[in-house]
């Protein structure tokens, strides 16, 4: 019964730490790191319980908390590095940097500036921006990358699916050519299946034509 109560208290603390706030608020970054510590503490406490020792449960919570805080801090720093490196692109609405959750970053690339119409060839004018993105990924090499292509609903569903896959592969191949390990990266296409806005307007269709880059801690780092 005491163990159940302990986990309940920890989960309640996690909910408080993870409360949403402004992305650039230093307090929210502190909360995210704290949330990582709580997540690690829960995992550590479970590990300690499996050791069937009261002392082991406490020690496991402490070690797990330290690991969770390390991952959260690592992601905080990487998010800030993206914000700094891509400040001009964000100002021009070419790239959006978003913290989806404590262990997941999402960068949204505007297809209007990265690809010509009906093409999967990256525009030469957009490559400097991808180089900035790549430099951050190279520095923070304990994260894995998933590139996902999206389209609007103009054209057949099958064609849009192929186009989204080709564009995701183009971005992934470019990052690999620039030095990112292919073992860190995977690509996929979602076609028109995940719109951000209505396809009934030109503005909505433009939002839906995009490539998203998801960045998360590598499995060994997240689980240590």
PDB file of C-alpha atoms in Angstrom:
ATOM      1  CA  UNK A   1       0.000   0.000   0.000  1.00  0.00           C
ATOM      2  CA  UNK A   2       2.829   2.376   0.804  1.00  0.00           C
ATOM      3  CA  UNK A   3       4.432   1.712  -2.571  1.00  0.00           C
ATOM      4  CA  UNK A   4       1.157   2.580  -4.347  1.00  0.00           C
ATOM      5  CA  UNK A   5       0.913   5.819  -2.386  1.00  0.00           C
ATOM      6  CA  UNK A   6       4.521   6.706  -3.256  1.00  0.00           C
ATOM      7  CA  UNK A   7       3.923   6.235  -6.989  1.00  0.00           C
ATOM      8  CA  UNK A   8       0.716   8.308  -6.773  1.00  0.00           C
ATOM      9  CA  UNK A   9       2.607  11.174  -5.189  1.00  0.00           C
ATOM     10  CA  UNK A  10       5.332  10.973  -7.832  1.00  0.00           C
ATOM     11  CA  UNK A  11       2.787  11.000 -10.675  1.00  0.00           C
ATOM     12  CA  UNK A  12       1.052  14.007  -9.132  1.00  0.00           C
ATOM     13  CA  UNK A  13       4.409  15.774  -8.976  1.00  0.00           C
ATOM     14  CA  UNK A  14       5.032  14.928 -12.619  1.00  0.00           C
ATOM     15  CA  UNK A  15       1.737  16.506 -13.653  1.00  0.00           C
ATOM     16  CA  UNK A  16       2.743  19.708 -11.894  1.00  0.00           C
ATOM     17  CA  UNK A  17       6.205  19.748 -13.469  1.00  0.00           C
ATOM     18  CA  UNK A  18       4.838  19.173 -16.950  1.00  0.00           C
ATOM     19  CA  UNK A  19       2.322  22.009 -16.864  1.00  0.00           C
ATOM     20  CA  UNK A  20       2.466  23.871 -20.210  1.00  0.00           C
ATOM     21  CA  UNK A  21       3.961  27.337 -20.418  1.00  0.00           C
ATOM     22  CA  UNK A  22       5.647  29.666 -22.906  1.00  0.00           C
ATOM     23  CA  UNK A  23       8.291  27.869 -24.939  1.00  0.00           C
ATOM     24  CA  UNK A  24      11.019  30.408 -24.210  1.00  0.00           C
ATOM     25  CA  UNK A  25      10.243  30.762 -20.531  1.00  0.00           C
ATOM     26  CA  UNK A  26      13.279  29.729 -18.463  1.00  0.00           C
ATOM     27  CA  UNK A  27      10.941  28.442 -15.782  1.00  0.00           C
ATOM     28  CA  UNK A  28       9.315  26.035 -18.270  1.00  0.00           C
ATOM     29  CA  UNK A  29      12.758  24.661 -19.126  1.00  0.00           C
ATOM     30  CA  UNK A  30      13.402  24.092 -15.449  1.00  0.00           C
ATOM     31  CA  UNK A  31      10.048  22.312 -15.174  1.00  0.00           C
ATOM     32  CA  UNK A  32      10.853  20.074 -18.123  1.00  0.00           C
ATOM     33  CA  UNK A  33      14.144  19.049 -16.551  1.00  0.00           C
ATOM     34  CA  UNK A  34      12.370  18.391 -13.282  1.00  0.00           C
ATOM     35  CA  UNK A  35       9.770  16.308 -15.093  1.00  0.00           C
ATOM     36  CA  UNK A  36      12.568  14.242 -16.599  1.00  0.00           C
ATOM     37  CA  UNK A  37      13.912  13.650 -13.133  1.00  0.00           C
ATOM     38  CA  UNK A  38      10.512  12.468 -11.912  1.00  0.00           C
ATOM     39  CA  UNK A  39      10.116  10.126 -14.882  1.00  0.00           C
ATOM     40  CA  UNK A  40      13.533   8.684 -14.131  1.00  0.00           C
ATOM     41  CA  UNK A  41      12.651   8.400 -10.460  1.00  0.00           C
ATOM     42  CA  UNK A  42       9.585   6.292 -11.243  1.00  0.00           C
ATOM     43  CA  UNK A  43      11.671   3.972 -13.399  1.00  0.00           C
ATOM     44  CA  UNK A  44      14.347   3.769 -10.738  1.00  0.00           C
ATOM     45  CA  UNK A  45      11.839   3.015  -8.002  1.00  0.00           C
ATOM     46  CA  UNK A  46      10.406   0.149 -10.051  1.00  0.00           C
ATOM     47  CA  UNK A  47      13.929  -1.154 -10.570  1.00  0.00           C
ATOM     48  CA  UNK A  48      14.568  -0.924  -6.858  1.00  0.00           C
ATOM     49  CA  UNK A  49      11.349  -2.800  -6.094  1.00  0.00           C
ATOM     50  CA  UNK A  50      12.421  -5.565  -8.472  1.00  0.00           C
ATOM     51  CA  UNK A  51      15.585  -5.812  -6.403  1.00  0.00           C
ATOM     52  CA  UNK A  52      13.220  -6.636  -3.492  1.00  0.00           C
ATOM     53  CA  UNK A  53      14.958  -4.303  -1.112  1.00  0.00           C
ATOM     54  CA  UNK A  54      13.673  -1.176   0.641  1.00  0.00           C
ATOM     55  CA  UNK A  55      17.124   0.320   0.386  1.00  0.00           C
ATOM     56  CA  UNK A  56      17.306  -0.706  -3.256  1.00  0.00           C
ATOM     57  CA  UNK A  57      14.044   1.096  -4.041  1.00  0.00           C
ATOM     58  CA  UNK A  58      15.313   4.367  -2.607  1.00  0.00           C
ATOM     59  CA  UNK A  59      18.712   4.071  -4.316  1.00  0.00           C
ATOM     60  CA  UNK A  60      17.016   3.140  -7.592  1.00  0.00           C
ATOM     61  CA  UNK A  61      14.820   6.255  -7.407  1.00  0.00           C
ATOM     62  CA  UNK A  62      17.841   8.479  -6.824  1.00  0.00           C
ATOM     63  CA  UNK A  63      19.846   7.004  -9.722  1.00  0.00           C
ATOM     64  CA  UNK A  64      16.817   7.028 -12.030  1.00  0.00           C
ATOM     65  CA  UNK A  65      16.063  10.633 -11.150  1.00  0.00           C
ATOM     66  CA  UNK A  66      19.584  11.719 -11.962  1.00  0.00           C
ATOM     67  CA  UNK A  67      19.425   9.975 -15.331  1.00  0.00           C
ATOM     68  CA  UNK A  68      16.048  11.504 -16.198  1.00  0.00           C
ATOM     69  CA  UNK A  69      17.332  14.963 -15.302  1.00  0.00           C
ATOM     70  CA  UNK A  70      20.377  14.423 -17.535  1.00  0.00           C
ATOM     71  CA  UNK A  71      18.200  13.556 -20.521  1.00  0.00           C
ATOM     72  CA  UNK A  72      15.883  16.502 -19.872  1.00  0.00           C
ATOM     73  CA  UNK A  73      18.825  18.882 -19.568  1.00  0.00           C
ATOM     74  CA  UNK A  74      20.355  17.504 -22.782  1.00  0.00           C
ATOM     75  CA  UNK A  75      17.100  18.108 -24.674  1.00  0.00           C
ATOM     76  CA  UNK A  76      16.788  21.614 -23.169  1.00  0.00           C
ATOM     77  CA  UNK A  77      20.221  22.510 -24.492  1.00  0.00           C
ATOM     78  CA  UNK A  78      19.546  21.017 -27.904  1.00  0.00           C
ATOM     79  CA  UNK A  79      16.261  22.899 -28.194  1.00  0.00           C
ATOM     80  CA  UNK A  80      18.045  26.160 -27.370  1.00  0.00           C
ATOM     81  CA  UNK A  81      20.741  25.357 -29.929  1.00  0.00           C
ATOM     82  CA  UNK A  82      18.076  24.931 -32.627  1.00  0.00           C
ATOM     83  CA  UNK A  83      16.409  28.177 -31.531  1.00  0.00           C
ATOM     84  CA  UNK A  84      19.695  30.075 -31.791  1.00  0.00           C
ATOM     85  CA  UNK A  85      20.910  28.525 -35.047  1.00  0.00           C
ATOM     86  CA  UNK A  86      17.568  28.873 -36.840  1.00  0.00           C
ATOM     87  CA  UNK A  87      16.450  32.225 -35.446  1.00  0.00           C
ATOM     88  CA  UNK A  88      16.334  33.888 -38.880  1.00  0.00           C
ATOM     89  CA  UNK A  89      14.451  30.961 -40.437  1.00  0.00           C
ATOM     90  CA  UNK A  90      11.905  31.119 -37.628  1.00  0.00           C
ATOM     91  CA  UNK A  91      11.505  34.862 -38.090  1.00  0.00           C
ATOM     92  CA  UNK A  92      10.703  34.268 -41.761  1.00  0.00           C
ATOM     93  CA  UNK A  93       8.349  31.353 -40.932  1.00  0.00           C
ATOM     94  CA  UNK A  94      10.520  28.916 -42.877  1.00  0.00           C
ATOM     95  CA  UNK A  95      11.220  26.579 -39.951  1.00  0.00           C
ATOM     96  CA  UNK A  96       9.278  26.080 -36.727  1.00  0.00           C
ATOM     97  CA  UNK A  97      10.937  24.631 -33.607  1.00  0.00           C
ATOM     98  CA  UNK A  98       8.540  22.998 -31.139  1.00  0.00           C
ATOM     99  CA  UNK A  99       9.004  21.049 -27.894  1.00  0.00           C
ATOM    100  CA  UNK A 100       6.353  18.337 -28.220  1.00  0.00           C
ATOM    101  CA  UNK A 101       7.206  16.741 -24.878  1.00  0.00           C
ATOM    102  CA  UNK A 102      10.178  16.510 -22.538  1.00  0.00           C
ATOM    103  CA  UNK A 103      12.003  13.975 -24.709  1.00  0.00           C
ATOM    104  CA  UNK A 104      10.823  15.040 -28.190  1.00  0.00           C
ATOM    105  CA  UNK A 105      11.571  18.017 -30.441  1.00  0.00           C
ATOM    106  CA  UNK A 106       9.829  18.723 -33.740  1.00  0.00           C
ATOM    107  CA  UNK A 107      11.160  20.977 -36.486  1.00  0.00           C
ATOM    108  CA  UNK A 108       8.676  21.810 -39.247  1.00  0.00           C
ATOM    109  CA  UNK A 109      10.145  22.802 -42.619  1.00  0.00           C
ATOM    110  CA  UNK A 110       7.961  24.862 -44.938  1.00  0.00           C
ATOM    111  CA  UNK A 111       7.768  23.051 -48.287  1.00  0.00           C
ATOM    112  CA  UNK A 112       7.216  26.341 -50.125  1.00  0.00           C
ATOM    113  CA  UNK A 113      10.791  27.395 -49.439  1.00  0.00           C
ATOM    114  CA  UNK A 114      12.411  23.950 -49.399  1.00  0.00           C
ATOM    115  CA  UNK A 115      10.961  22.405 -52.611  1.00  0.00           C
ATOM    116  CA  UNK A 116       9.653  23.570 -55.955  1.00  0.00           C
ATOM    117  CA  UNK A 117       6.087  22.628 -56.891  1.00  0.00           C
ATOM    118  CA  UNK A 118       5.665  18.893 -57.495  1.00  0.00           C
ATOM    119  CA  UNK A 119       9.374  18.299 -56.867  1.00  0.00           C
ATOM    120  CA  UNK A 120      11.413  16.362 -54.329  1.00  0.00           C
ATOM    121  CA  UNK A 121      14.642  18.195 -55.134  1.00  0.00           C
ATOM    122  CA  UNK A 122      15.713  20.470 -52.274  1.00  0.00           C
ATOM    123  CA  UNK A 123      16.061  24.085 -53.380  1.00  0.00           C
ATOM    124  CA  UNK A 124      19.667  25.251 -53.327  1.00  0.00           C
ATOM    125  CA  UNK A 125      18.556  28.396 -51.462  1.00  0.00           C
ATOM    126  CA  UNK A 126      17.284  26.230 -48.581  1.00  0.00           C
ATOM    127  CA  UNK A 127      20.425  24.142 -48.147  1.00  0.00           C
ATOM    128  CA  UNK A 128      22.172  26.673 -45.865  1.00  0.00           C
ATOM    129  CA  UNK A 129      19.241  26.335 -43.451  1.00  0.00           C
ATOM    130  CA  UNK A 130      19.512  22.551 -43.537  1.00  0.00           C
ATOM    131  CA  UNK A 131      23.234  22.922 -42.866  1.00  0.00           C
ATOM    132  CA  UNK A 132      22.452  24.857 -39.693  1.00  0.00           C
ATOM    133  CA  UNK A 133      20.021  22.136 -38.632  1.00  0.00           C
ATOM    134  CA  UNK A 134      22.612  19.470 -39.413  1.00  0.00           C
ATOM    135  CA  UNK A 135      25.288  21.243 -37.361  1.00  0.00           C
ATOM    136  CA  UNK A 136      23.092  21.089 -34.262  1.00  0.00           C
ATOM    137  CA  UNK A 137      22.313  17.408 -34.867  1.00  0.00           C
ATOM    138  CA  UNK A 138      26.033  16.717 -35.280  1.00  0.00           C
ATOM    139  CA  UNK A 139      26.829  18.417 -31.972  1.00  0.00           C
ATOM    140  CA  UNK A 140      24.040  16.645 -30.081  1.00  0.00           C
ATOM    141  CA  UNK A 141      24.783  13.171 -31.371  1.00  0.00           C
ATOM    142  CA  UNK A 142      22.923  11.283 -28.643  1.00  0.00           C
ATOM    143  CA  UNK A 143      19.601  11.844 -30.378  1.00  0.00           C
ATOM    144  CA  UNK A 144      17.884   9.938 -33.186  1.00  0.00           C
ATOM    145  CA  UNK A 145      16.090  11.627 -36.076  1.00  0.00           C
ATOM    146  CA  UNK A 146      12.889  10.782 -37.955  1.00  0.00           C
ATOM    147  CA  UNK A 147      12.003  12.796 -41.082  1.00  0.00           C
ATOM    148  CA  UNK A 148       8.335  12.732 -42.121  1.00  0.00           C
ATOM    149  CA  UNK A 149       6.925  14.198 -45.347  1.00  0.00           C
ATOM    150  CA  UNK A 150       3.384  15.601 -45.672  1.00  0.00           C
ATOM    151  CA  UNK A 151       1.302  16.961 -48.559  1.00  0.00           C
ATOM    152  CA  UNK A 152      -2.031  18.670 -49.117  1.00  0.00           C
ATOM    153  CA  UNK A 153      -4.981  16.802 -50.654  1.00  0.00           C
ATOM    154  CA  UNK A 154      -4.586  18.081 -54.224  1.00  0.00           C
ATOM    155  CA  UNK A 155      -4.026  15.104 -56.526  1.00  0.00           C
ATOM    156  CA  UNK A 156      -4.534  11.423 -55.861  1.00  0.00           C
ATOM    157  CA  UNK A 157      -3.887   9.931 -52.453  1.00  0.00           C
ATOM    158  CA  UNK A 158      -1.385   7.461 -53.913  1.00  0.00           C
ATOM    159  CA  UNK A 159       0.577  10.208 -55.689  1.00  0.00           C
ATOM    160  CA  UNK A 160       0.681  12.381 -52.568  1.00  0.00           C
ATOM    161  CA  UNK A 161       1.942   9.441 -50.536  1.00  0.00           C
ATOM    162  CA  UNK A 162       4.832   8.891 -52.936  1.00  0.00           C
ATOM    163  CA  UNK A 163       5.661  12.610 -53.060  1.00  0.00           C
ATOM    164  CA  UNK A 164       5.754  12.818 -49.264  1.00  0.00           C
ATOM    165  CA  UNK A 165       8.095   9.832 -49.101  1.00  0.00           C
ATOM    166  CA  UNK A 166      10.389  11.293 -51.778  1.00  0.00           C
ATOM    167  CA  UNK A 167      10.633  14.633 -49.989  1.00  0.00           C
ATOM    168  CA  UNK A 168      11.342  13.013 -46.622  1.00  0.00           C
ATOM    169  CA  UNK A 169      14.037  10.878 -48.262  1.00  0.00           C
ATOM    170  CA  UNK A 170      15.543  13.949 -49.934  1.00  0.00           C
ATOM    171  CA  UNK A 171      15.945  15.712 -46.582  1.00  0.00           C
ATOM    172  CA  UNK A 172      17.235  12.553 -44.910  1.00  0.00           C
ATOM    173  CA  UNK A 173      19.738  11.858 -47.688  1.00  0.00           C
ATOM    174  CA  UNK A 174      20.981  15.440 -47.548  1.00  0.00           C
ATOM    175  CA  UNK A 175      21.597  15.228 -43.796  1.00  0.00           C
ATOM    176  CA  UNK A 176      23.438  11.936 -44.253  1.00  0.00           C
ATOM    177  CA  UNK A 177      25.543  13.413 -47.066  1.00  0.00           C
ATOM    178  CA  UNK A 178      26.477  16.243 -44.715  1.00  0.00           C
ATOM    179  CA  UNK A 179      27.733  13.829 -42.072  1.00  0.00           C
ATOM    180  CA  UNK A 180      24.806  12.563 -39.972  1.00  0.00           C
ATOM    181  CA  UNK A 181      25.095   8.826 -39.325  1.00  0.00           C
ATOM    182  CA  UNK A 182      22.464   6.895 -41.266  1.00  0.00           C
ATOM    183  CA  UNK A 183      21.983   4.732 -38.166  1.00  0.00           C
ATOM    184  CA  UNK A 184      20.518   7.746 -36.357  1.00  0.00           C
ATOM    185  CA  UNK A 185      18.026   8.567 -39.093  1.00  0.00           C
ATOM    186  CA  UNK A 186      14.871   7.152 -40.650  1.00  0.00           C
ATOM    187  CA  UNK A 187      12.390   8.629 -43.124  1.00  0.00           C
ATOM    188  CA  UNK A 188       8.714   8.081 -43.879  1.00  0.00           C
ATOM    189  CA  UNK A 189       5.835   9.714 -45.708  1.00  0.00           C
ATOM    190  CA  UNK A 190       2.354  10.453 -44.396  1.00  0.00           C
ATOM    191  CA  UNK A 191       0.939  11.814 -47.651  1.00  0.00           C
ATOM    192  CA  UNK A 192      -2.222  13.828 -47.070  1.00  0.00           C
ATOM    193  CA  UNK A 193      -3.329  11.832 -44.014  1.00  0.00           C
ATOM    194  CA  UNK A 194      -2.174  14.274 -41.286  1.00  0.00           C
ATOM    195  CA  UNK A 195      -3.249  17.812 -42.237  1.00  0.00           C
ATOM    196  CA  UNK A 196      -2.484  20.717 -39.924  1.00  0.00           C
ATOM    197  CA  UNK A 197      -5.319  22.801 -41.360  1.00  0.00           C
ATOM    198  CA  UNK A 198      -8.250  22.567 -43.761  1.00  0.00           C
ATOM    199  CA  UNK A 199      -7.406  21.717 -47.358  1.00  0.00           C
ATOM    200  CA  UNK A 200     -10.335  23.881 -48.479  1.00  0.00           C
ATOM    201  CA  UNK A 201      -8.226  27.058 -48.470  1.00  0.00           C
ATOM    202  CA  UNK A 202      -4.907  27.974 -50.097  1.00  0.00           C
ATOM    203  CA  UNK A 203      -3.484  28.990 -46.715  1.00  0.00           C
ATOM    204  CA  UNK A 204      -4.486  25.678 -45.192  1.00  0.00           C
ATOM    205  CA  UNK A 205      -2.992  23.668 -48.054  1.00  0.00           C
ATOM    206  CA  UNK A 206       0.273  25.569 -47.672  1.00  0.00           C
ATOM    207  CA  UNK A 207       0.454  24.621 -43.988  1.00  0.00           C
ATOM    208  CA  UNK A 208      -0.184  20.996 -44.875  1.00  0.00           C
ATOM    209  CA  UNK A 209       2.705  20.838 -47.376  1.00  0.00           C
ATOM    210  CA  UNK A 210       5.632  20.358 -45.031  1.00  0.00           C
ATOM    211  CA  UNK A 211       8.463  18.139 -43.826  1.00  0.00           C
ATOM    212  CA  UNK A 212       8.778  17.441 -40.098  1.00  0.00           C
ATOM    213  CA  UNK A 213      12.000  16.448 -38.363  1.00  0.00           C
ATOM    214  CA  UNK A 214      11.482  14.681 -35.024  1.00  0.00           C
ATOM    215  CA  UNK A 215      14.439  14.516 -32.625  1.00  0.00           C
ATOM    216  CA  UNK A 216      14.468  12.260 -29.552  1.00  0.00           C
ATOM    217  CA  UNK A 217      17.139  10.749 -27.263  1.00  0.00           C
ATOM    218  CA  UNK A 218      18.714   7.563 -28.559  1.00  0.00           C
ATOM    219  CA  UNK A 219      17.422   4.463 -26.786  1.00  0.00           C
ATOM    220  CA  UNK A 220      20.634   3.746 -24.887  1.00  0.00           C
ATOM    221  CA  UNK A 221      20.817   7.318 -23.579  1.00  0.00           C
ATOM    222  CA  UNK A 222      17.142   7.436 -22.575  1.00  0.00           C
ATOM    223  CA  UNK A 223      17.273   4.065 -20.794  1.00  0.00           C
ATOM    224  CA  UNK A 224      20.587   4.409 -18.941  1.00  0.00           C
TER     225      UNK A 224
END
